[in-house]
Amino acid sequence: SSGINAEYGELMETMRTLEECRSRERQLLEFRVALAKVIGMDLEGCPLPDYEILSRLEKLVEAHQSHLQASQALEAGLRHMATGFRNSYDDTMSVLGPLNKNSAEAVTQ
């Protein structure tokens, strides 16, 4: 009788573990479907969905990194250009400022 109880306990534990595995598998499948939907994939008839999802994600990450690098380079270039324009404007105004002041005085006289 105690042998049967021990066997029954092991069977119940195995069934509980099996149910947990099924639940985890269901969650993973739902995650796969949701992820595929987010990245615009249709998994119907896809022979290797995990490979396809990872491949698409790698391409998206690479494209994002490339875009980020280009954006940062553009912003740095624009900052440099703005500084150059500002410095040139200030230099020009320091030269033309006295000339403009003299021209204005000549006109008013």
mmCIF file with all atom_site columns, C-alpha atoms in Angstrom:
data_model
loop_
_atom_site.group_PDB
_atom_site.id
_atom_site.type_symbol
_atom_site.label_atom_id
_atom_site.label_alt_id
_atom_site.label_comp_id
_atom_site.label_asym_id
_atom_site.label_entity_id
_atom_site.label_seq_id
_atom_site.pdbx_PDB_ins_code
_atom_site.Cartn_x
_atom_site.Cartn_y
_atom_site.Cartn_z
_atom_site.occupancy
_atom_site.B_iso_or_equiv
_atom_site.pdbx_formal_charge
_atom_site.auth_seq_id
_atom_site.auth_comp_id
_atom_site.auth_asym_id
_atom_site.auth_atom_id
_atom_site.pdbx_PDB_model_num
ATOM 1   C CA . SER A 1 1   ? 0.000  0.000   0.000   1.00 0.00 ? 1   SER A CA 1
ATOM 2   C CA . SER A 1 2   ? 2.798  2.444   0.846   1.00 0.00 ? 2   SER A CA 1
ATOM 3   C CA . GLY A 1 3   ? 4.493  1.495   -2.447  1.00 0.00 ? 3   GLY A CA 1
ATOM 4   C CA . ILE A 1 4   ? 1.307  2.359   -4.331  1.00 0.00 ? 4   ILE A CA 1
ATOM 5   C CA . ASN A 1 5   ? 1.010  5.666   -2.454  1.00 0.00 ? 5   ASN A CA 1
ATOM 6   C CA . ALA A 1 6   ? 4.613  6.531   -3.344  1.00 0.00 ? 6   ALA A CA 1
ATOM 7   C CA . GLU A 1 7   ? 3.994  5.655   -6.994  1.00 0.00 ? 7   GLU A CA 1
ATOM 8   C CA . TYR A 1 8   ? 0.792  7.690   -6.982  1.00 0.00 ? 8   TYR A CA 1
ATOM 9   C CA . GLY A 1 9   ? 2.634  10.684  -5.466  1.00 0.00 ? 9   GLY A CA 1
ATOM 10  C CA . GLU A 1 10  ? 5.324  10.474  -8.158  1.00 0.00 ? 10  GLU A CA 1
ATOM 11  C CA . LEU A 1 11  ? 2.643  10.218  -10.846 1.00 0.00 ? 11  LEU A CA 1
ATOM 12  C CA . MET A 1 12  ? 0.883  13.326  -9.500  1.00 0.00 ? 12  MET A CA 1
ATOM 13  C CA . GLU A 1 13  ? 4.183  15.246  -9.382  1.00 0.00 ? 13  GLU A CA 1
ATOM 14  C CA . THR A 1 14  ? 4.960  14.184  -12.969 1.00 0.00 ? 14  THR A CA 1
ATOM 15  C CA . MET A 1 15  ? 1.500  15.276  -14.120 1.00 0.00 ? 15  MET A CA 1
ATOM 16  C CA . ARG A 1 16  ? 1.915  18.638  -12.358 1.00 0.00 ? 16  ARG A CA 1
ATOM 17  C CA . THR A 1 17  ? 5.318  19.123  -14.023 1.00 0.00 ? 17  THR A CA 1
ATOM 18  C CA . LEU A 1 18  ? 3.836  18.181  -17.401 1.00 0.00 ? 18  LEU A CA 1
ATOM 19  C CA . GLU A 1 19  ? 1.065  20.750  -16.980 1.00 0.00 ? 19  GLU A CA 1
ATOM 20  C CA . GLU A 1 20  ? 3.618  23.442  -16.071 1.00 0.00 ? 20  GLU A CA 1
ATOM 21  C CA . CYS A 1 21  ? 5.580  22.562  -19.218 1.00 0.00 ? 21  CYS A CA 1
ATOM 22  C CA . ARG A 1 22  ? 2.436  22.803  -21.330 1.00 0.00 ? 22  ARG A CA 1
ATOM 23  C CA . SER A 1 23  ? 1.620  26.175  -19.802 1.00 0.00 ? 23  SER A CA 1
ATOM 24  C CA . ARG A 1 24  ? 5.128  27.481  -20.503 1.00 0.00 ? 24  ARG A CA 1
ATOM 25  C CA . GLU A 1 25  ? 4.982  26.189  -24.064 1.00 0.00 ? 25  GLU A CA 1
ATOM 26  C CA . ARG A 1 26  ? 1.637  27.937  -24.574 1.00 0.00 ? 26  ARG A CA 1
ATOM 27  C CA . GLN A 1 27  ? 3.115  31.198  -23.230 1.00 0.00 ? 27  GLN A CA 1
ATOM 28  C CA . LEU A 1 28  ? 6.115  30.892  -25.545 1.00 0.00 ? 28  LEU A CA 1
ATOM 29  C CA . LEU A 1 29  ? 3.903  30.247  -28.559 1.00 0.00 ? 29  LEU A CA 1
ATOM 30  C CA . GLU A 1 30  ? 1.747  33.268  -27.680 1.00 0.00 ? 30  GLU A CA 1
ATOM 31  C CA . PHE A 1 31  ? 4.911  35.358  -27.301 1.00 0.00 ? 31  PHE A CA 1
ATOM 32  C CA . ARG A 1 32  ? 6.161  34.163  -30.698 1.00 0.00 ? 32  ARG A CA 1
ATOM 33  C CA . VAL A 1 33  ? 2.870  35.108  -32.358 1.00 0.00 ? 33  VAL A CA 1
ATOM 34  C CA . ALA A 1 34  ? 2.776  38.511  -30.657 1.00 0.00 ? 34  ALA A CA 1
ATOM 35  C CA . LEU A 1 35  ? 6.392  39.250  -31.570 1.00 0.00 ? 35  LEU A CA 1
ATOM 36  C CA . ALA A 1 36  ? 5.828  38.198  -35.179 1.00 0.00 ? 36  ALA A CA 1
ATOM 37  C CA . LYS A 1 37  ? 2.814  40.487  -35.347 1.00 0.00 ? 37  LYS A CA 1
ATOM 38  C CA . VAL A 1 38  ? 4.787  43.452  -33.956 1.00 0.00 ? 38  VAL A CA 1
ATOM 39  C CA . ILE A 1 39  ? 7.514  43.049  -36.589 1.00 0.00 ? 39  ILE A CA 1
ATOM 40  C CA . GLY A 1 40  ? 5.012  42.495  -39.390 1.00 0.00 ? 40  GLY A CA 1
ATOM 41  C CA . MET A 1 41  ? 5.429  38.784  -40.004 1.00 0.00 ? 41  MET A CA 1
ATOM 42  C CA . ASP A 1 42  ? 2.846  36.193  -40.889 1.00 0.00 ? 42  ASP A CA 1
ATOM 43  C CA . LEU A 1 43  ? 3.822  32.827  -39.409 1.00 0.00 ? 43  LEU A CA 1
ATOM 44  C CA . GLU A 1 44  ? 1.333  30.841  -41.478 1.00 0.00 ? 44  GLU A CA 1
ATOM 45  C CA . GLY A 1 45  ? 3.284  28.304  -43.508 1.00 0.00 ? 45  GLY A CA 1
ATOM 46  C CA . CYS A 1 46  ? 6.603  29.538  -42.153 1.00 0.00 ? 46  CYS A CA 1
ATOM 47  C CA . PRO A 1 47  ? 8.814  26.432  -41.853 1.00 0.00 ? 47  PRO A CA 1
ATOM 48  C CA . LEU A 1 48  ? 11.275 27.962  -39.334 1.00 0.00 ? 48  LEU A CA 1
ATOM 49  C CA . PRO A 1 49  ? 9.402  30.696  -37.484 1.00 0.00 ? 49  PRO A CA 1
ATOM 50  C CA . ASP A 1 50  ? 12.010 31.219  -34.742 1.00 0.00 ? 50  ASP A CA 1
ATOM 51  C CA . TYR A 1 51  ? 14.803 31.593  -37.299 1.00 0.00 ? 51  TYR A CA 1
ATOM 52  C CA . GLU A 1 52  ? 12.718 33.983  -39.398 1.00 0.00 ? 52  GLU A CA 1
ATOM 53  C CA . ILE A 1 53  ? 11.793 36.086  -36.373 1.00 0.00 ? 53  ILE A CA 1
ATOM 54  C CA . LEU A 1 54  ? 15.411 36.309  -35.204 1.00 0.00 ? 54  LEU A CA 1
ATOM 55  C CA . SER A 1 55  ? 16.606 37.138  -38.705 1.00 0.00 ? 55  SER A CA 1
ATOM 56  C CA . ARG A 1 56  ? 14.045 39.942  -39.028 1.00 0.00 ? 56  ARG A CA 1
ATOM 57  C CA . LEU A 1 57  ? 14.896 41.279  -35.564 1.00 0.00 ? 57  LEU A CA 1
ATOM 58  C CA . GLU A 1 58  ? 18.612 41.333  -36.411 1.00 0.00 ? 58  GLU A CA 1
ATOM 59  C CA . LYS A 1 59  ? 17.869 43.346  -39.556 1.00 0.00 ? 59  LYS A CA 1
ATOM 60  C CA . LEU A 1 60  ? 15.692 45.778  -37.597 1.00 0.00 ? 60  LEU A CA 1
ATOM 61  C CA . VAL A 1 61  ? 18.369 46.272  -34.940 1.00 0.00 ? 61  VAL A CA 1
ATOM 62  C CA . GLU A 1 62  ? 21.053 46.813  -37.595 1.00 0.00 ? 62  GLU A CA 1
ATOM 63  C CA . ALA A 1 63  ? 18.858 49.337  -39.407 1.00 0.00 ? 63  ALA A CA 1
ATOM 64  C CA . HIS A 1 64  ? 18.136 51.141  -36.139 1.00 0.00 ? 64  HIS A CA 1
ATOM 65  C CA . GLN A 1 65  ? 21.828 51.303  -35.221 1.00 0.00 ? 65  GLN A CA 1
ATOM 66  C CA . SER A 1 66  ? 22.717 52.581  -38.687 1.00 0.00 ? 66  SER A CA 1
ATOM 67  C CA . HIS A 1 67  ? 19.985 55.230  -38.486 1.00 0.00 ? 67  HIS A CA 1
ATOM 68  C CA . LEU A 1 68  ? 21.121 56.243  -35.009 1.00 0.00 ? 68  LEU A CA 1
ATOM 69  C CA . GLN A 1 69  ? 24.732 56.647  -36.139 1.00 0.00 ? 69  GLN A CA 1
ATOM 70  C CA . ALA A 1 70  ? 23.679 58.681  -39.178 1.00 0.00 ? 70  ALA A CA 1
ATOM 71  C CA . SER A 1 71  ? 21.440 60.902  -37.030 1.00 0.00 ? 71  SER A CA 1
ATOM 72  C CA . GLN A 1 72  ? 24.201 61.514  -34.506 1.00 0.00 ? 72  GLN A CA 1
ATOM 73  C CA . ALA A 1 73  ? 26.677 62.364  -37.279 1.00 0.00 ? 73  ALA A CA 1
ATOM 74  C CA . LEU A 1 74  ? 24.168 64.746  -38.879 1.00 0.00 ? 74  LEU A CA 1
ATOM 75  C CA . GLU A 1 75  ? 23.461 66.462  -35.563 1.00 0.00 ? 75  GLU A CA 1
ATOM 76  C CA . ALA A 1 76  ? 27.190 66.870  -34.897 1.00 0.00 ? 76  ALA A CA 1
ATOM 77  C CA . GLY A 1 77  ? 27.669 68.310  -38.390 1.00 0.00 ? 77  GLY A CA 1
ATOM 78  C CA . LEU A 1 78  ? 24.809 70.747  -37.951 1.00 0.00 ? 78  LEU A CA 1
ATOM 79  C CA . ARG A 1 79  ? 26.149 71.881  -34.576 1.00 0.00 ? 79  ARG A CA 1
ATOM 80  C CA . HIS A 1 80  ? 29.570 72.434  -36.124 1.00 0.00 ? 80  HIS A CA 1
ATOM 81  C CA . MET A 1 81  ? 28.027 74.296  -39.064 1.00 0.00 ? 81  MET A CA 1
ATOM 82  C CA . ALA A 1 82  ? 25.944 76.507  -36.775 1.00 0.00 ? 82  ALA A CA 1
ATOM 83  C CA . THR A 1 83  ? 29.003 77.358  -34.716 1.00 0.00 ? 83  THR A CA 1
ATOM 84  C CA . GLY A 1 84  ? 30.916 78.196  -37.902 1.00 0.00 ? 84  GLY A CA 1
ATOM 85  C CA . PHE A 1 85  ? 28.102 80.412  -39.167 1.00 0.00 ? 85  PHE A CA 1
ATOM 86  C CA . ARG A 1 86  ? 27.842 82.165  -35.819 1.00 0.00 ? 86  ARG A CA 1
ATOM 87  C CA . ASN A 1 87  ? 31.602 82.780  -35.640 1.00 0.00 ? 87  ASN A CA 1
ATOM 88  C CA . SER A 1 88  ? 31.702 84.067  -39.230 1.00 0.00 ? 88  SER A CA 1
ATOM 89  C CA . TYR A 1 89  ? 28.727 86.335  -38.586 1.00 0.00 ? 89  TYR A CA 1
ATOM 90  C CA . ASP A 1 90  ? 30.354 87.742  -35.463 1.00 0.00 ? 90  ASP A CA 1
ATOM 91  C CA . ASP A 1 91  ? 33.637 88.297  -37.357 1.00 0.00 ? 91  ASP A CA 1
ATOM 92  C CA . THR A 1 92  ? 31.807 90.025  -40.213 1.00 0.00 ? 92  THR A CA 1
ATOM 93  C CA . MET A 1 93  ? 29.815 92.216  -37.865 1.00 0.00 ? 93  MET A CA 1
ATOM 94  C CA . SER A 1 94  ? 32.977 93.241  -35.992 1.00 0.00 ? 94  SER A CA 1
ATOM 95  C CA . VAL A 1 95  ? 34.431 94.432  -39.312 1.00 0.00 ? 95  VAL A CA 1
ATOM 96  C CA . LEU A 1 96  ? 31.249 95.947  -40.741 1.00 0.00 ? 96  LEU A CA 1
ATOM 97  C CA . GLY A 1 97  ? 29.911 97.350  -37.489 1.00 0.00 ? 97  GLY A CA 1
ATOM 98  C CA . PRO A 1 98  ? 32.137 100.443 -37.456 1.00 0.00 ? 98  PRO A CA 1
ATOM 99  C CA . LEU A 1 99  ? 31.576 100.920 -41.207 1.00 0.00 ? 99  LEU A CA 1
ATOM 100 C CA . ASN A 1 100 ? 27.803 100.784 -40.783 1.00 0.00 ? 100 ASN A CA 1
ATOM 101 C CA . LYS A 1 101 ? 28.019 103.237 -37.892 1.00 0.00 ? 101 LYS A CA 1
ATOM 102 C CA . ASN A 1 102 ? 30.072 105.672 -39.996 1.00 0.00 ? 102 ASN A CA 1
ATOM 103 C CA . SER A 1 103 ? 27.659 105.275 -42.933 1.00 0.00 ? 103 SER A CA 1
ATOM 104 C CA . ALA A 1 104 ? 24.696 106.004 -40.701 1.00 0.00 ? 104 ALA A CA 1
ATOM 105 C CA . GLU A 1 105 ? 26.391 109.117 -39.309 1.00 0.00 ? 105 GLU A CA 1
ATOM 106 C CA . ALA A 1 106 ? 27.192 110.362 -42.841 1.00 0.00 ? 106 ALA A CA 1
ATOM 107 C CA . VAL A 1 107 ? 23.556 109.948 -43.900 1.00 0.00 ? 107 VAL A CA 1
ATOM 108 C CA . THR A 1 108 ? 22.223 111.878 -40.893 1.00 0.00 ? 108 THR A CA 1
ATOM 109 C CA . GLN A 1 109 ? 24.619 114.801 -41.414 1.00 0.00 ? 109 GLN A CA 1
#
